Structures are given as C-alpha cells and as structure tokens.
C-alpha cells in the first residue's frame, strides 16, 4: 500500500528533544517521498507552533481516507489519544516507552499520575492500532505485554555531525552526560563517582548537557554538588544548540550513562559517532543500544564507576578500542538505513487487517 | 546489528578487571572512608526500590495502579444508537469525570507516598545501625596497620589432620574462608567432596584448586541458602571486629544445610597478643574470641557434637561442630 498522506500526532513538539527531532525528521523523509504530512499536537509549544497544528484542526486540514495513515508518538498521556481513538483512519503507534512512575513519584506526584494515565491510554491505543514501531526490542517487549499487537523495531537515527570548526579536547579530563535532568537518569550517581575520582584525578570535570526544567530534582543535584564541594568540577549547561552539543562531545574524554531507565538512549550513539568512549549502566534498553561497543557495568556504586572512568581515561589502548568499536556501531544507525526501515514498517500495514 | 565477538569478550574482561579493582579499592582504605560512607549512603538512598528486590515495592506499585481511576467511561452497547448516545454523554461529561478521577488518583498517590517514605526510613535506619556498629571499632586504615603483624600462617600438622578427619564424612560443597590454607584445601579434594576457597588475597598458580578472589562477606551475600555441606572459617576470626565476626557467622550458618560440618580456626588470644603487642590487643579489642566463646555461640545456634582441639604449640585452636 502506498500512502497519500501520513500525519503525525505527538503530545507536544519540542525542538532539541529526541522525540521532537525525530518527529520533524520523519516528516522531512515523508515530504521527500511526496507524501503529504502534517504534525498535530495535544499542547502547542511557543517555539514550534508555526510548524504544528492543534489536533482539533485536523478536520479542516485533511480528509478521512483509506490512504491516510496516522502515526502517533506515544511517550506520555495526551488529549490527542482520545481524538485518535475516535478516528477511522489506519493507525500506527511509534512507541518511545514511559519512564516508570515509581522513579518519579518522590519528585513529582502529578507527573507520575500522568504516566499512569498514559499506561491506560496505551492499552486502548494498542487495541486500535494496526502496528507499533518501537525504538528498541526492550520497548517492543513492554508493549507486547499489553496484548496482541504487531510490533516492528526501528531505532532512532543518529544525525549529529562534526562541526566545521576544529574542536580541541578540553585541557581537563572531562566526563560528559547528555540528557534531560530527570530522576530516572540518575545524575547523582555520576556526581558521586566524580567526588571519588577527584581524589585520584584532581582536575577532573563533569559536564551535564540537557534541559533543567525538572526543578525539584535539579535543585537536589545542585545541593549535592555543593555538599560534596564539587562546584568547580560539575557544570550543568542547560539546553544547547546542535553545534554546541557536537562540541561538548568532541571536547570530553568519556561519556558516562548511569540511567535507571532509557527507552533507547540517543546520546550514547551520538557519543560513539563523535568518537567518545562510552561507559553505561545495564538497565532497560541501554545494553541493546550500547551493543558490544563500550563498557557495560552491572554495578554502579561510586567506587565501581570511579574505577571504570579512571581506567578509560588512563588506558589509551582501551580508549582507542572503545572509540573504534563505537564508531563502527554508530554507523548502523545512519539516516538512510533507518528511513528505509520506517517505510518498510508502514508499508507492511497493508498485510494486516484494519 | 551484532558486533564482533572479540570486542564483546574484550570489553567484558575489562569490566571484570574493573570490578575486582573497585572491590579492592572499596575495602583497602584507598579512598577516604568518610567520603565513601557519605557516597554509599547517597547512592543507596536513590537506588530504585525495584533494584533492591524488596517485595514492598511491588505492593506499593499495586496500590498505586489500583488507585488509578479511568475517566473514560465504556460506551459498549448492543445498538448503534445506544453507543452514540453513550458516546455523546461521555463527551459532554468527560471534563467532570476527569476532574473527579484525578482527585481520587492523587489521593491514592498521597496514601502510597508515606508508605514509600516509611519503607525508605526503615532501610535507612537499618543501614545507619550497621554503620554505627562498625564505627565502634577503630577505622579501617588503622585496623590494617595494627593487623600487619599477623601473617596468613600455616596450620599446624595436628590441626590439619583433625580438620581432614572432621570433613571426611562430608559430601557436597565445602567453603573455606577467608585465609585459605592451600595444602589443607588440597587435602579436601576427595571423591564426592567439592571444597573451594574464597579470600581477598591473591594466590597465583593454583589451577588445580577452585579459588575465588573476593571478600568472604560479598561471597556469602550471593550464595544460595543451605548450599554448603561444610564450612571452615579462618582468618576473619583473627581480624574482624566483634560485630563483623558475629554477622559473618550468622550469615555463613544461614548458607549451611542441616547436618553441615562447621570448623572454626582461631589463633589463641595469648599467642595473638604476643604477635601484635599490647597496643593491638587494646585497640583491636574483641578479637580473636576464645574457643569457649565460639563454643557458646555455636551452642546458641543449636549446633551439636561441639569439640575443641588445641595445637601442640598452643598457637591456635579448632572448634568443630555439626549444624542441626
């Protein structure tokens, strides 16, 4: 089946966010194939409202058709969900997984509540959809627990490129982590390891790149940094531009991800693509994303993490082997390869009964 | 999306090396002890409860899920008209239902939050209690310095022979920890027996023996219950603080099957004092325990056939028993 139009629905579209950037990229690929594509959102965002429409506007902008496919990005609860459930067009879910509510409940009860609602919504959506495209096998297996739905695993593409200008590595040995400041990403574990590592490498630095709007958790982290006297060693950059992000990767010595939950983990692959050795904690979809191209640790106690980082920073042969393996792995997630997998997944929908 | 196996093997072996190194660092006093304690406490504080495999977490999660009330009212109906009517009513009243159900859900979360806090407080209390017990002893660095005068020491021949005799009827796994006497371990490699040694000291070039390079406590933590047919405790009896010895004994006995043969090897306190001098004896009070104390402790654990053997040179002693 060839689709005339494929419209995407997303709770809200944020540029610089993995799901937001992915939604825009999918639209770009659809338009390249002359397939009409609009983005509808549950809540409009000031920065992207000129390229999105509220879901209620769909009636006026499009016409129901058997050759129209709706793609819904599932990552949180949204008013879009009920609207989509009432539509008659074929539906494909793109499942990015949810942060387990129990990892957020001590920090933001309302958000945890919202995620529980999202889990309920997902059950209904899974019954209504023909297929679900999942970022990882981990996500597909979570979805399969809800019932019978055809799933297809298509990872996210890695689009980051080296900046034109030359970036020199930082003079100080630097640990980098990229991700929204959220409790499931366990920033405190990296900070704790850095406190130990400083007793061996006094000039070690840590840079955290990502949105800091989760205020209760961010405030705890800044207090922890002060308590451990690491103010001169730890930096929270907030959100940065694509070029700045690439520079962060290029100037660091090691990328460290200790998240308790990741549905995929784009920054792990971005780090690999830009030649940064990766140490990651074995949780959720992380081992699948990391593959055999980095150090996967089962124990992230401060001593273990500090020892691992020190080893990567001081053992040049190990670091080189990790970089080579990482670059090889990141190549698998090229845009063209992922785009062809997405088209293959949505075109296969004609095989399933509506 | 598979990687060359060589990379996987290589990185896995590096991680194993790092784990060993981290374990040594954690116990050797290489990092400031106070900083380690602060960090460990902070680390455990935010470790997801699910990772600590506590049943209470699942119960709380169950309550949370049950407290969620779905605002979307079902509209199934036998007739199409009925479905349409129900659908219209649902659309009209959705805002109201959502308002009510959200409040119920929030109430559920507010009920479970204190349970989570209570659970976290109990865990924290337990950790603090353990830390307090340990803090009654001299700090790790000082302890290591004071104990430097103690050598691994080989057992006297008469005591070795007693142990071999005591273990001769044992069939199954025998654990020797944590100052492993290789000759003794070798003499316990009989048909039907599977003796192995666990200890933090490196013992290279003994491929004929099953040796594990880790701390006794860590090993006992992961060992399944009632999996041992025999247990030989040595080394730790001379070095660990009183509380640590009592905890290790309790943990070790939990790993022994009923009928297991227990052997405890002790340096006799007078000889131990000669080796370390009065400073060590004063500051490392509570070790080694007298054979009579071990007899008392084993009796309290309902062990039977308890026997004490002293070495001919009066340097050490054995306490043997059978666990009920």
PDB file of N, CA and C in Angstrom, chain A residues 82 86 101-102 105-107 109 113 116-117 119-120 188-189 192 195-196 199-200 220 224 227-228 260 291-296 300-304 306-308 310-311 318 321-322 325 329 332-333, chain B residues 1 3-4 7-8 10-11 14-15 17-19 21-22 25-26 30-32 35-36 38-40 42-43 45-46 48 57 61 64-65 68 70 72 87 90-91 94 98 102 105-106 109 112-113 116:
ATOM      1  N   UNK A  82      -7.450  10.323  22.871  1.00  0.00           N
ATOM      2  CA  UNK A  82      -8.882  10.093  22.718  1.00  0.00           C
ATOM      3  C   UNK A  82      -9.335  10.490  21.317  1.00  0.00           C
ATOM      4  N   UNK A  86     -11.017   7.899  18.300  1.00  0.00           N
ATOM      5  CA  UNK A  86     -12.305   8.104  17.645  1.00  0.00           C
ATOM      6  C   UNK A  86     -12.203   8.222  16.118  1.00  0.00           C
ATOM      7  N   UNK A 101       6.598   5.235  36.611  1.00  0.00           N
ATOM      8  CA  UNK A 101       6.122   6.271  37.542  1.00  0.00           C
ATOM      9  C   UNK A 101       6.803   6.212  38.902  1.00  0.00           C
ATOM     10  N   UNK A 102       7.182   5.002  39.351  1.00  0.00           N
ATOM     11  CA  UNK A 102       7.775   4.901  40.687  1.00  0.00           C
ATOM     12  C   UNK A 102       9.134   5.613  40.768  1.00  0.00           C
ATOM     13  N   UNK A 105       7.861   9.407  41.404  1.00  0.00           N
ATOM     14  CA  UNK A 105       6.791   9.745  42.338  1.00  0.00           C
ATOM     15  C   UNK A 105       7.277  10.563  43.534  1.00  0.00           C
ATOM     16  N   UNK A 106       8.511  10.336  43.975  1.00  0.00           N
ATOM     17  CA  UNK A 106       9.008  11.119  45.105  1.00  0.00           C
ATOM     18  C   UNK A 106       9.382  12.548  44.705  1.00  0.00           C
ATOM     19  N   UNK A 107       9.437  12.787  43.421  1.00  0.00           N
ATOM     20  CA  UNK A 107       9.866  14.100  42.935  1.00  0.00           C
ATOM     21  C   UNK A 107       8.702  14.916  42.387  1.00  0.00           C
ATOM     22  N   UNK A 109       4.629  14.080  41.969  1.00  0.00           N
ATOM     23  CA  UNK A 109       3.486  13.169  42.036  1.00  0.00           C
ATOM     24  C   UNK A 109       2.554  13.318  40.852  1.00  0.00           C
ATOM     25  N   UNK A 113       1.412  10.514  38.127  1.00  0.00           N
ATOM     26  CA  UNK A 113      -0.010  10.265  37.869  1.00  0.00           C
ATOM     27  C   UNK A 113      -0.283  10.293  36.361  1.00  0.00           C
ATOM     28  N   UNK A 116       0.839   7.155  34.728  1.00  0.00           N
ATOM     29  CA  UNK A 116      -0.067   6.017  34.949  1.00  0.00           C
ATOM     30  C   UNK A 116      -1.259   6.120  33.986  1.00  0.00           C
ATOM     31  N   UNK A 117      -1.698   7.360  33.769  1.00  0.00           N
ATOM     32  CA  UNK A 117      -2.795   7.562  32.813  1.00  0.00           C
ATOM     33  C   UNK A 117      -2.326   7.160  31.400  1.00  0.00           C
ATOM     34  N   UNK A 119      -0.222   4.910  30.646  1.00  0.00           N
ATOM     35  CA  UNK A 119      -0.199   3.438  30.537  1.00  0.00           C
ATOM     36  C   UNK A 119      -1.584   2.916  30.177  1.00  0.00           C
ATOM     37  N   UNK A 120      -2.622   3.527  30.796  1.00  0.00           N
ATOM     38  CA  UNK A 120      -4.004   3.115  30.475  1.00  0.00           C
ATOM     39  C   UNK A 120      -4.344   3.457  29.025  1.00  0.00           C
ATOM     40  N   UNK A 188      22.853  11.798  40.018  1.00  0.00           N
ATOM     41  CA  UNK A 188      23.549  11.784  41.310  1.00  0.00           C
ATOM     42  C   UNK A 188      24.624  10.704  41.355  1.00  0.00           C
ATOM     43  N   UNK A 189      24.433   9.626  40.594  1.00  0.00           N
ATOM     44  CA  UNK A 189      25.436   8.556  40.612  1.00  0.00           C
ATOM     45  C   UNK A 189      26.728   9.004  39.922  1.00  0.00           C
ATOM     46  N   UNK A 192      28.444  11.374  42.382  1.00  0.00           N
ATOM     47  CA  UNK A 192      29.092  10.625  43.470  1.00  0.00           C
ATOM     48  C   UNK A 192      30.413  10.021  42.986  1.00  0.00           C
ATOM     49  N   UNK A 195      33.119  12.604  42.748  1.00  0.00           N
ATOM     50  CA  UNK A 195      33.693  13.001  44.042  1.00  0.00           C
ATOM     51  C   UNK A 195      34.844  12.071  44.418  1.00  0.00           C
ATOM     52  N   UNK A 196      34.676  10.774  44.139  1.00  0.00           N
ATOM     53  CA  UNK A 196      35.751   9.809  44.429  1.00  0.00           C
ATOM     54  C   UNK A 196      36.910   9.973  43.455  1.00  0.00           C
ATOM     55  N   UNK A 199      39.737  12.367  44.036  1.00  0.00           N
ATOM     56  CA  UNK A 199      40.851  12.064  44.941  1.00  0.00           C
ATOM     57  C   UNK A 199      42.039  11.478  44.159  1.00  0.00           C
ATOM     58  N   UNK A 200      41.751  10.994  42.935  1.00  0.00           N
ATOM     59  CA  UNK A 200      42.830  10.418  42.095  1.00  0.00           C
ATOM     60  C   UNK A 200      43.212  11.394  40.978  1.00  0.00           C
ATOM     61  N   UNK A 220      17.899  19.411  43.946  1.00  0.00           N
ATOM     62  CA  UNK A 220      18.587  18.408  44.761  1.00  0.00           C
ATOM     63  C   UNK A 220      20.023  18.190  44.245  1.00  0.00           C
ATOM     64  N   UNK A 224      23.582  18.654  46.155  1.00  0.00           N
ATOM     65  CA  UNK A 224      24.539  17.543  46.301  1.00  0.00           C
ATOM     66  C   UNK A 224      25.930  17.983  45.852  1.00  0.00           C
ATOM     67  N   UNK A 227      27.308  20.071  48.595  1.00  0.00           N
ATOM     68  CA  UNK A 227      27.639  19.238  49.757  1.00  0.00           C
ATOM     69  C   UNK A 227      28.963  18.507  49.566  1.00  0.00           C
ATOM     70  N   UNK A 228      29.228  18.093  48.317  1.00  0.00           N
ATOM     71  CA  UNK A 228      30.458  17.346  48.037  1.00  0.00           C
ATOM     72  C   UNK A 228      31.600  18.268  47.591  1.00  0.00           C
ATOM     73  N   UNK A 260      18.685   4.729  35.153  1.00  0.00           N
ATOM     74  CA  UNK A 260      17.931   3.558  35.597  1.00  0.00           C
ATOM     75  C   UNK A 260      16.886   3.176  34.566  1.00  0.00           C
ATOM     76  N   UNK A 291      25.240  -2.165  22.594  1.00  0.00           N
ATOM     77  CA  UNK A 291      25.808  -3.331  21.912  1.00  0.00           C
ATOM     78  C   UNK A 291      27.092  -3.743  22.616  1.00  0.00           C
ATOM     79  N   UNK A 292      28.076  -4.164  21.809  1.00  0.00           N
ATOM     80  CA  UNK A 292      29.365  -4.554  22.411  1.00  0.00           C
ATOM     81  C   UNK A 292      30.398  -3.478  22.155  1.00  0.00           C
ATOM     82  N   UNK A 293      29.945  -2.231  22.134  1.00  0.00           N
ATOM     83  CA  UNK A 293      30.852  -1.159  21.731  1.00  0.00           C
ATOM     84  C   UNK A 293      31.237  -0.250  22.886  1.00  0.00           C
ATOM     85  N   UNK A 294      31.139  -0.741  24.102  1.00  0.00           N
ATOM     86  CA  UNK A 294      31.514   0.081  25.248  1.00  0.00           C
ATOM     87  C   UNK A 294      31.536  -0.774  26.489  1.00  0.00           C
ATOM     88  N   UNK A 295      31.778  -0.139  27.618  1.00  0.00           N
ATOM     89  CA  UNK A 295      31.816  -0.884  28.882  1.00  0.00           C
ATOM     90  C   UNK A 295      30.429  -0.866  29.511  1.00  0.00           C
ATOM     91  N   UNK A 296      29.832  -2.039  29.630  1.00  0.00           N
ATOM     92  CA  UNK A 296      28.503  -2.168  30.240  1.00  0.00           C
ATOM     93  C   UNK A 296      28.694  -2.673  31.667  1.00  0.00           C
ATOM     94  N   UNK A 300      26.690   0.056  39.717  1.00  0.00           N
ATOM     95  CA  UNK A 300      27.114   1.451  39.526  1.00  0.00           C
ATOM     96  C   UNK A 300      27.375   2.133  40.868  1.00  0.00           C
ATOM     97  N   UNK A 301      27.942   1.388  41.792  1.00  0.00           N
ATOM     98  CA  UNK A 301      28.332   2.003  43.054  1.00  0.00           C
ATOM     99  C   UNK A 301      29.416   3.032  42.739  1.00  0.00           C
ATOM    100  N   UNK A 302      29.560   4.077  43.565  1.00  0.00           N
ATOM    101  CA  UNK A 302      30.540   5.127  43.261  1.00  0.00           C
ATOM    102  C   UNK A 302      31.946   4.573  43.020  1.00  0.00           C
ATOM    103  N   UNK A 303      32.358   3.573  43.813  1.00  0.00           N
ATOM    104  CA  UNK A 303      33.711   3.017  43.640  1.00  0.00           C
ATOM    105  C   UNK A 303      33.859   2.376  42.266  1.00  0.00           C
ATOM    106  N   UNK A 304      32.847   1.626  41.866  1.00  0.00           N
ATOM    107  CA  UNK A 304      32.899   0.933  40.571  1.00  0.00           C
ATOM    108  C   UNK A 304      32.968   1.949  39.425  1.00  0.00           C
ATOM    109  N   UNK A 306      33.822   5.154  39.494  1.00  0.00           N
ATOM    110  CA  UNK A 306      35.056   5.945  39.519  1.00  0.00           C
ATOM    111  C   UNK A 306      36.221   5.125  38.967  1.00  0.00           C
ATOM    112  N   UNK A 307      36.280   3.855  39.338  1.00  0.00           N
ATOM    113  CA  UNK A 307      37.373   2.996  38.845  1.00  0.00           C
ATOM    114  C   UNK A 307      37.268   2.824  37.327  1.00  0.00           C
ATOM    115  N   UNK A 308      36.050   2.645  36.841  1.00  0.00           N
ATOM    116  CA  UNK A 308      35.857   2.445  35.390  1.00  0.00           C
ATOM    117  C   UNK A 308      36.255   3.701  34.615  1.00  0.00           C
ATOM    118  N   UNK A 310      38.266   6.094  35.558  1.00  0.00           N
ATOM    119  CA  UNK A 310      39.720   6.302  35.655  1.00  0.00           C
ATOM    120  C   UNK A 310      40.459   5.380  34.687  1.00  0.00           C
ATOM    121  N   UNK A 311      39.975   4.147  34.590  1.00  0.00           N
ATOM    122  CA  UNK A 311      40.638   3.188  33.683  1.00  0.00           C
ATOM    123  C   UNK A 311      40.555   3.665  32.230  1.00  0.00           C
ATOM    124  N   UNK A 318      42.763   0.918  25.658  1.00  0.00           N
ATOM    125  CA  UNK A 318      41.352   0.605  25.886  1.00  0.00           C
ATOM    126  C   UNK A 318      40.478   1.680  25.258  1.00  0.00           C
ATOM    127  N   UNK A 321      40.290   1.343  21.540  1.00  0.00           N
ATOM    128  CA  UNK A 321      39.453   0.196  21.134  1.00  0.00           C
ATOM    129  C   UNK A 321      37.972   0.529  21.283  1.00  0.00           C
ATOM    130  N   UNK A 322      37.639   1.254  22.345  1.00  0.00           N
ATOM    131  CA  UNK A 322      36.221   1.618  22.569  1.00  0.00           C
ATOM    132  C   UNK A 322      35.758   2.609  21.496  1.00  0.00           C
ATOM    133  N   UNK A 325      35.245   0.716  18.205  1.00  0.00           N
ATOM    134  CA  UNK A 325      34.031  -0.117  18.246  1.00  0.00           C
ATOM    135  C   UNK A 325      32.780   0.765  18.209  1.00  0.00           C
ATOM    136  N   UNK A 329      29.713   0.919  15.458  1.00  0.00           N
ATOM    137  CA  UNK A 329      28.317   0.675  15.848  1.00  0.00           C
ATOM    138  C   UNK A 329      27.417   1.831  15.419  1.00  0.00           C
ATOM    139  N   UNK A 332      25.663   1.969  12.031  1.00  0.00           N
ATOM    140  CA  UNK A 332      24.460   1.157  11.761  1.00  0.00           C
ATOM    141  C   UNK A 332      23.203   2.025  11.821  1.00  0.00           C
ATOM    142  N   UNK A 333      23.277   3.119  12.571  1.00  0.00           N
ATOM    143  CA  UNK A 333      22.076   3.936  12.797  1.00  0.00           C
ATOM    144  C   UNK A 333      22.038   5.141  11.851  1.00  0.00           C
TER     145      UNK A 333
ATOM    146  N   UNK B   1      22.539  -6.439  13.642  1.00  0.00           N
ATOM    147  CA  UNK B   1      23.200  -5.446  14.474  1.00  0.00           C
ATOM    148  C   UNK B   1      24.124  -6.108  15.502  1.00  0.00           C
ATOM    149  N   UNK B   3      27.889  -7.228  16.964  1.00  0.00           N
ATOM    150  CA  UNK B   3      29.258  -6.722  16.944  1.00  0.00           C
ATOM    151  C   UNK B   3      30.215  -7.902  16.906  1.00  0.00           C
ATOM    152  N   UNK B   4      31.471  -7.656  16.486  1.00  0.00           N
ATOM    153  CA  UNK B   4      32.432  -8.755  16.515  1.00  0.00           C
ATOM    154  C   UNK B   4      32.521  -9.293  17.945  1.00  0.00           C
ATOM    155  N   UNK B   7      35.272  -7.979  20.416  1.00  0.00           N
ATOM    156  CA  UNK B   7      35.022  -6.742  21.169  1.00  0.00           C
ATOM    157  C   UNK B   7      34.228  -7.049  22.433  1.00  0.00           C
ATOM    158  N   UNK B   8      33.168  -7.849  22.260  1.00  0.00           N
ATOM    159  CA  UNK B   8      32.314  -8.179  23.410  1.00  0.00           C
ATOM    160  C   UNK B   8      33.142  -8.842  24.507  1.00  0.00           C
ATOM    161  N   UNK B  10      36.427  -8.805  24.914  1.00  0.00           N
ATOM    162  CA  UNK B  10      37.466  -7.919  25.434  1.00  0.00           C
ATOM    163  C   UNK B  10      36.874  -6.942  26.456  1.00  0.00           C
ATOM    164  N   UNK B  11      35.766  -6.293  26.077  1.00  0.00           N
ATOM    165  CA  UNK B  11      35.185  -5.302  26.994  1.00  0.00           C
ATOM    166  C   UNK B  11      34.635  -5.974  28.262  1.00  0.00           C
ATOM    167  N   UNK B  14      37.502  -6.514  30.515  1.00  0.00           N
ATOM    168  CA  UNK B  14      37.934  -5.255  31.136  1.00  0.00           C
ATOM    169  C   UNK B  14      36.993  -4.903  32.291  1.00  0.00           C
ATOM    170  N   UNK B  15      35.690  -5.085  32.078  1.00  0.00           N
ATOM    171  CA  UNK B  15      34.720  -4.776  33.146  1.00  0.00           C
ATOM    172  C   UNK B  15      34.988  -5.671  34.360  1.00  0.00           C
ATOM    173  N   UNK B  17      37.837  -6.927  35.261  1.00  0.00           N
ATOM    174  CA  UNK B  17      39.053  -6.398  35.924  1.00  0.00           C
ATOM    175  C   UNK B  17      38.708  -5.166  36.765  1.00  0.00           C
ATOM    176  N   UNK B  18      37.869  -4.301  36.183  1.00  0.00           N
ATOM    177  CA  UNK B  18      37.495  -3.070  36.895  1.00  0.00           C
ATOM    178  C   UNK B  18      36.712  -3.419  38.159  1.00  0.00           C
ATOM    179  N   UNK B  19      35.834  -4.412  38.054  1.00  0.00           N
ATOM    180  CA  UNK B  19      35.053  -4.827  39.238  1.00  0.00           C
ATOM    181  C   UNK B  19      35.978  -5.281  40.366  1.00  0.00           C
ATOM    182  N   UNK B  21      39.150  -4.507  40.765  1.00  0.00           N
ATOM    183  CA  UNK B  21      39.909  -3.345  41.235  1.00  0.00           C
ATOM    184  C   UNK B  21      39.042  -2.484  42.166  1.00  0.00           C
ATOM    185  N   UNK B  22      37.775  -2.295  41.767  1.00  0.00           N
ATOM    186  CA  UNK B  22      36.861  -1.458  42.563  1.00  0.00           C
ATOM    187  C   UNK B  22      36.640  -2.083  43.940  1.00  0.00           C
ATOM    188  N   UNK B  25      39.634  -1.460  46.049  1.00  0.00           N
ATOM    189  CA  UNK B  25      39.674  -0.055  46.470  1.00  0.00           C
ATOM    190  C   UNK B  25      38.653   0.228  47.571  1.00  0.00           C
ATOM    191  N   UNK B  26      37.497  -0.411  47.445  1.00  0.00           N
ATOM    192  CA  UNK B  26      36.420  -0.145  48.412  1.00  0.00           C
ATOM    193  C   UNK B  26      36.800  -0.617  49.805  1.00  0.00           C
ATOM    194  N   UNK B  30      41.805   2.894  50.258  1.00  0.00           N
ATOM    195  CA  UNK B  30      42.430   3.756  49.251  1.00  0.00           C
ATOM    196  C   UNK B  30      41.686   5.075  49.114  1.00  0.00           C
ATOM    197  N   UNK B  31      40.363   5.010  49.268  1.00  0.00           N
ATOM    198  CA  UNK B  31      39.556   6.239  49.223  1.00  0.00           C
ATOM    199  C   UNK B  31      39.261   6.668  50.658  1.00  0.00           C
ATOM    200  N   UNK B  32      39.094   7.981  50.886  1.00  0.00           N
ATOM    201  CA  UNK B  32      38.750   8.425  52.246  1.00  0.00           C
ATOM    202  C   UNK B  32      37.474   7.735  52.718  1.00  0.00           C
ATOM    203  N   UNK B  35      34.235   9.790  53.097  1.00  0.00           N
ATOM    204  CA  UNK B  35      33.633  10.151  51.800  1.00  0.00           C
ATOM    205  C   UNK B  35      32.896   8.947  51.220  1.00  0.00           C
ATOM    206  N   UNK B  36      33.537   7.773  51.322  1.00  0.00           N
ATOM    207  CA  UNK B  36      32.892   6.552  50.804  1.00  0.00           C
ATOM    208  C   UNK B  36      31.546   6.312  51.488  1.00  0.00           C
ATOM    209  N   UNK B  38      29.577   8.525  52.949  1.00  0.00           N
ATOM    210  CA  UNK B  38      28.598   9.535  52.509  1.00  0.00           C
ATOM    211  C   UNK B  38      28.047   9.161  51.139  1.00  0.00           C
ATOM    212  N   UNK B  39      28.965   8.787  50.241  1.00  0.00           N
ATOM    213  CA  UNK B  39      28.546   8.492  48.873  1.00  0.00           C
ATOM    214  C   UNK B  39      27.706   7.221  48.803  1.00  0.00           C
ATOM    215  N   UNK B  40      28.110   6.217  49.561  1.00  0.00           N
ATOM    216  CA  UNK B  40      27.348   4.968  49.551  1.00  0.00           C
ATOM    217  C   UNK B  40      25.930   5.212  50.058  1.00  0.00           C
ATOM    218  N   UNK B  42      24.267   8.029  49.953  1.00  0.00           N
ATOM    219  CA  UNK B  42      23.543   8.810  48.937  1.00  0.00           C
ATOM    220  C   UNK B  42      23.131   7.891  47.785  1.00  0.00           C
ATOM    221  N   UNK B  43      24.046   7.000  47.429  1.00  0.00           N
ATOM    222  CA  UNK B  43      23.797   6.075  46.323  1.00  0.00           C
ATOM    223  C   UNK B  43      22.614   5.169  46.649  1.00  0.00           C
ATOM    224  N   UNK B  45      20.318   5.693  48.776  1.00  0.00           N
ATOM    225  CA  UNK B  45      19.100   6.475  49.021  1.00  0.00           C
ATOM    226  C   UNK B  45      18.235   6.556  47.765  1.00  0.00           C
ATOM    227  N   UNK B  46      18.891   6.688  46.628  1.00  0.00           N
ATOM    228  CA  UNK B  46      18.114   6.879  45.393  1.00  0.00           C
ATOM    229  C   UNK B  46      18.113   5.666  44.484  1.00  0.00           C
ATOM    230  N   UNK B  48      16.690   2.783  42.731  1.00  0.00           N
ATOM    231  CA  UNK B  48      15.271   2.443  42.592  1.00  0.00           C
ATOM    232  C   UNK B  48      14.924   1.250  43.466  1.00  0.00           C
ATOM    233  N   UNK B  57       7.967  -2.919  47.465  1.00  0.00           N
ATOM    234  CA  UNK B  57       7.879  -2.049  46.284  1.00  0.00           C
ATOM    235  C   UNK B  57       6.734  -2.497  45.379  1.00  0.00           C
ATOM    236  N   UNK B  61       3.362  -0.415  44.386  1.00  0.00           N
ATOM    237  CA  UNK B  61       3.049  -0.181  42.960  1.00  0.00           C
ATOM    238  C   UNK B  61       1.636  -0.697  42.665  1.00  0.00           C
ATOM    239  N   UNK B  64      -0.817   1.782  43.902  1.00  0.00           N
ATOM    240  CA  UNK B  64      -0.850   2.947  43.001  1.00  0.00           C
ATOM    241  C   UNK B  64      -1.661   2.664  41.744  1.00  0.00           C
ATOM    242  N   UNK B  65      -1.428   1.490  41.187  1.00  0.00           N
ATOM    243  CA  UNK B  65      -2.159   1.145  39.957  1.00  0.00           C
ATOM    244  C   UNK B  65      -3.656   1.016  40.238  1.00  0.00           C
ATOM    245  N   UNK B  68      -5.642   4.235  40.438  1.00  0.00           N
ATOM    246  CA  UNK B  68      -5.907   4.999  39.215  1.00  0.00           C
ATOM    247  C   UNK B  68      -7.326   4.693  38.748  1.00  0.00           C
ATOM    248  N   UNK B  70     -10.011   5.334  35.749  1.00  0.00           N
ATOM    249  CA  UNK B  70     -10.043   5.784  34.361  1.00  0.00           C
ATOM    250  C   UNK B  70     -11.258   6.700  34.122  1.00  0.00           C
ATOM    251  N   UNK B  72     -12.401   7.622  31.320  1.00  0.00           N
ATOM    252  CA  UNK B  72     -13.088   7.306  30.063  1.00  0.00           C
ATOM    253  C   UNK B  72     -14.097   6.183  30.314  1.00  0.00           C
ATOM    254  N   UNK B  87     -21.756   7.704  23.845  1.00  0.00           N
ATOM    255  CA  UNK B  87     -20.581   8.439  23.403  1.00  0.00           C
ATOM    256  C   UNK B  87     -20.772   9.946  23.616  1.00  0.00           C
ATOM    257  N   UNK B  90     -20.607  10.786  27.189  1.00  0.00           N
ATOM    258  CA  UNK B  90     -19.217  10.731  27.649  1.00  0.00           C
ATOM    259  C   UNK B  90     -18.461  11.993  27.242  1.00  0.00           C
ATOM    260  N   UNK B  91     -18.697  12.434  25.995  1.00  0.00           N
ATOM    261  CA  UNK B  91     -18.004  13.654  25.541  1.00  0.00           C
ATOM    262  C   UNK B  91     -18.413  14.848  26.404  1.00  0.00           C
ATOM    263  N   UNK B  94     -17.032  14.399  30.104  1.00  0.00           N
ATOM    264  CA  UNK B  94     -15.640  13.957  30.271  1.00  0.00           C
ATOM    265  C   UNK B  94     -14.854  14.861  31.233  1.00  0.00           C
ATOM    266  N   UNK B  98     -13.118  13.513  34.575  1.00  0.00           N
ATOM    267  CA  UNK B  98     -11.657  13.616  34.666  1.00  0.00           C
ATOM    268  C   UNK B  98     -11.269  14.352  35.951  1.00  0.00           C
ATOM    269  N   UNK B 102      -9.180  12.336  38.726  1.00  0.00           N
ATOM    270  CA  UNK B 102      -7.816  12.813  39.008  1.00  0.00           C
ATOM    271  C   UNK B 102      -7.621  12.992  40.507  1.00  0.00           C
ATOM    272  N   UNK B 105      -7.103   9.650  42.093  1.00  0.00           N
ATOM    273  CA  UNK B 105      -5.762   9.141  41.805  1.00  0.00           C
ATOM    274  C   UNK B 105      -4.723   9.856  42.658  1.00  0.00           C
ATOM    275  N   UNK B 106      -4.866  11.174  42.765  1.00  0.00           N
ATOM    276  CA  UNK B 106      -3.910  11.939  43.569  1.00  0.00           C
ATOM    277  C   UNK B 106      -3.988  11.495  45.033  1.00  0.00           C
ATOM    278  N   UNK B 109      -2.025   8.403  45.407  1.00  0.00           N
ATOM    279  CA  UNK B 109      -0.574   8.681  45.427  1.00  0.00           C
ATOM    280  C   UNK B 109      -0.178   9.234  46.793  1.00  0.00           C
ATOM    281  N   UNK B 112       0.137   6.336  49.163  1.00  0.00           N
ATOM    282  CA  UNK B 112       1.307   5.463  48.987  1.00  0.00           C
ATOM    283  C   UNK B 112       2.612   6.187  49.287  1.00  0.00           C
ATOM    284  N   UNK B 113       2.623   7.511  49.138  1.00  0.00           N
ATOM    285  CA  UNK B 113       3.869   8.248  49.372  1.00  0.00           C
ATOM    286  C   UNK B 113       4.386   8.046  50.804  1.00  0.00           C
ATOM    287  N   UNK B 116       6.004   4.744  51.047  1.00  0.00           N
ATOM    288  CA  UNK B 116       7.344   4.742  50.443  1.00  0.00           C
ATOM    289  C   UNK B 116       8.350   5.380  51.385  1.00  0.00           C
TER     290      UNK B 116
END
